[in-house]
Coordinates of C-alpha atoms in Angstrom, one line a residue:
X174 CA 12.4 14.2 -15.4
X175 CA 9.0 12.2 -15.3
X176 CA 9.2 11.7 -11.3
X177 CA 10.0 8.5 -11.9
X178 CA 13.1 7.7 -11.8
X179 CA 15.1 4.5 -12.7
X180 CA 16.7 2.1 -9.7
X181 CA 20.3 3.7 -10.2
X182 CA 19.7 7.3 -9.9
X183 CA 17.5 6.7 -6.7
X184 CA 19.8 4.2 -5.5
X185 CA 22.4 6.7 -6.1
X186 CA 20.5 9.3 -3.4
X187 CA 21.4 6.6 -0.8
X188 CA 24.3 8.4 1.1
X189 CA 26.8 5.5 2.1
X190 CA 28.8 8.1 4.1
X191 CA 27.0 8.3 6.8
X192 CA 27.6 5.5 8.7
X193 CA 26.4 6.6 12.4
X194 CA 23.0 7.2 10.8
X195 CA 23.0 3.2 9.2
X196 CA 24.7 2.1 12.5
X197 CA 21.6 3.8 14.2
X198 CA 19.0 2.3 11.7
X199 CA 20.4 -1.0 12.3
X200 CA 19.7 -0.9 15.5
X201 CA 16.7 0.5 15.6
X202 CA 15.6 -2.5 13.0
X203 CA 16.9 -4.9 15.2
X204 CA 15.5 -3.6 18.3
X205 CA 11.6 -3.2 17.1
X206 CA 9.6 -5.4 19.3
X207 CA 5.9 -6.0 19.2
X208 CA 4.9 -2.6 21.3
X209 CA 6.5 -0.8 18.9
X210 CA 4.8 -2.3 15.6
X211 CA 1.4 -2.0 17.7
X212 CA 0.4 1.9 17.0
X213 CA -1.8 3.1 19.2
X214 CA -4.5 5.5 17.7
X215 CA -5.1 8.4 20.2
X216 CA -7.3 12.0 19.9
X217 CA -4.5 13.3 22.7
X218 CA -7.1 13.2 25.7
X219 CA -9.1 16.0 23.8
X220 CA -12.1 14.6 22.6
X221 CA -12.7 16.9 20.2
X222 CA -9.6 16.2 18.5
X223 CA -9.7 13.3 15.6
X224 CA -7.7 10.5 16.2
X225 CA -4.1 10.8 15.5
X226 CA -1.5 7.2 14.9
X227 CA 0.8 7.4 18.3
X228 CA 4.3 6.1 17.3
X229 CA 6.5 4.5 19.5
X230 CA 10.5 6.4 19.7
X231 CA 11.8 3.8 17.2
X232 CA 8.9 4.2 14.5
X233 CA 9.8 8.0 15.1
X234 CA 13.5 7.1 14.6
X235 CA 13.7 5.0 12.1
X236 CA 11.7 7.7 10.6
X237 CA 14.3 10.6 10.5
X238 CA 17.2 8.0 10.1
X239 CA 15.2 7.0 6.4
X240 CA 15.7 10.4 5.6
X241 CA 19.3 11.0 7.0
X242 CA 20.6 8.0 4.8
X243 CA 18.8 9.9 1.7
X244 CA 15.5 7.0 1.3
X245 CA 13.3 10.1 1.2
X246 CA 13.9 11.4 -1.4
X247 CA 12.4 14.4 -3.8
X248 CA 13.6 12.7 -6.9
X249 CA 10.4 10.1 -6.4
X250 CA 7.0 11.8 -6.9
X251 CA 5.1 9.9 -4.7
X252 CA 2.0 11.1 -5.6
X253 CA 2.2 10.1 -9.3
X254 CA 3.7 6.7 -8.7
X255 CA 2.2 5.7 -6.1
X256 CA 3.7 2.5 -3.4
X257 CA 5.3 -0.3 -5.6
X258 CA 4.0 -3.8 -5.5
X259 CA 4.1 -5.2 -2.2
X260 CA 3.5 -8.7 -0.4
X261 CA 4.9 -9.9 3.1
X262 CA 6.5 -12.4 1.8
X263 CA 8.2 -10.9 -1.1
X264 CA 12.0 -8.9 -0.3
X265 CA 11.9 -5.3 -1.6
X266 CA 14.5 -4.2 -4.3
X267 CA 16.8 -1.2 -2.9
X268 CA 15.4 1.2 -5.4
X269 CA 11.8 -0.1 -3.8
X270 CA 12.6 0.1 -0.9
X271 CA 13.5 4.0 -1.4
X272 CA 10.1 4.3 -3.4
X273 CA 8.4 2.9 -0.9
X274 CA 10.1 4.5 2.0
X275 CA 9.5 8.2 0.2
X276 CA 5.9 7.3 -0.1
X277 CA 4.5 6.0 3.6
X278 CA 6.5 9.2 4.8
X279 CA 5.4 11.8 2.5
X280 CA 1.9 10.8 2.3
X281 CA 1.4 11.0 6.4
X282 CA 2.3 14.4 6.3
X283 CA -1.0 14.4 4.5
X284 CA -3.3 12.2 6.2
X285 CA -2.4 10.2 9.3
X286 CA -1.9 6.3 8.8
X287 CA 0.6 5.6 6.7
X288 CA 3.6 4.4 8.7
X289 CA 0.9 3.1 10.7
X290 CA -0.4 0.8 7.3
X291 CA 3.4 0.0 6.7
X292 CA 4.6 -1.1 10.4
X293 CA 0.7 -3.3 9.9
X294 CA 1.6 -5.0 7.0
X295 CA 5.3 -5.4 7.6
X296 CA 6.7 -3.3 4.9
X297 CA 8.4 -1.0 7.2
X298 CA 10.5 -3.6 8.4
X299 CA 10.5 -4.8 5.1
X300 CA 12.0 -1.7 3.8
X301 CA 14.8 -1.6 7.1
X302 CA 15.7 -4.7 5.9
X303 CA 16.7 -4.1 2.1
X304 CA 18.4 -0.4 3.0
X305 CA 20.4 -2.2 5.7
X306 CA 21.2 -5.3 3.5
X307 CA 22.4 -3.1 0.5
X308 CA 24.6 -0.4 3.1
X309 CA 26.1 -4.2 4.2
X310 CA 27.0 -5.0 0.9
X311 CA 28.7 -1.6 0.0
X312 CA 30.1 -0.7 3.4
X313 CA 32.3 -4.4 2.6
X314 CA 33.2 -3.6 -1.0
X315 CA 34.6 -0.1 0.3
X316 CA 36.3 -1.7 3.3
X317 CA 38.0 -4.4 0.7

């Protein structure tokens, strides 16, 4: 595998079976306010220390929860591909949403900023929104 792969097998990481986890990222998308999109750059009170992006509980939650519903996912090389095309007022595809979601959190583990870029820009919320809207979708056509 290339590291790149197509919209159903990364859509197929998405793990519809753990509905506490999308119950808790819903809510966490719908209770983001304005304090929590403003990150806070901060060295700690050490000023020797370089600054460092502050994240407000939900950021942080909505964090882990992408990776409990499977959005992170190793199947993506980030690195390679790179964040898909993205403009506020466009509505991310699932499988985008997952490449997107796998890169902003893999590459702060390597420089500090990402998740801060993506809450700036609005394609964090942007990427809640698609995940939630798709586990909508197949939560109804299992409950049918």
């Amino acid at each position: 595998m290339d590291g790149n792969p197509d919209n159903v097998q990364l859509i197929n990481e998405l793990d519809k079976s753990k509905t506490d986890a999308w119950a808790e990222l819903r809510s966490v998308a719908e209770e983001m306010t304005v304090e929590d999109r403003n990150v806070v750059w901060t060295n700690g009170g050490n000023e020797h220390s370089l600054n460092y992006p502050a994240y407000s509980e939900r950021i942080d939650k909505a964090t882990n929860l992408l990776y409990t519903v499977g959005a992170i996912t190793p199947l993506y090389n980030w690195k390679s591909n790179g964040l898909p095309d993205y403009l506020p007022s466009m509505e991310l595809s699932v499988a985008d949403a997952i490449r997107a979601a796998t890169y902003i959190v893999r590459s702060e583990r390597f420089g500090d900023g990402a998740i801060a870029k993506a809450v700036e820009i609005g394609l964090l919320d942007s990427i809640l929104h698609s995940l939630i809207k798709w586990y909508d979708v197949k939560r109804k056509s299992l409950d049918a």
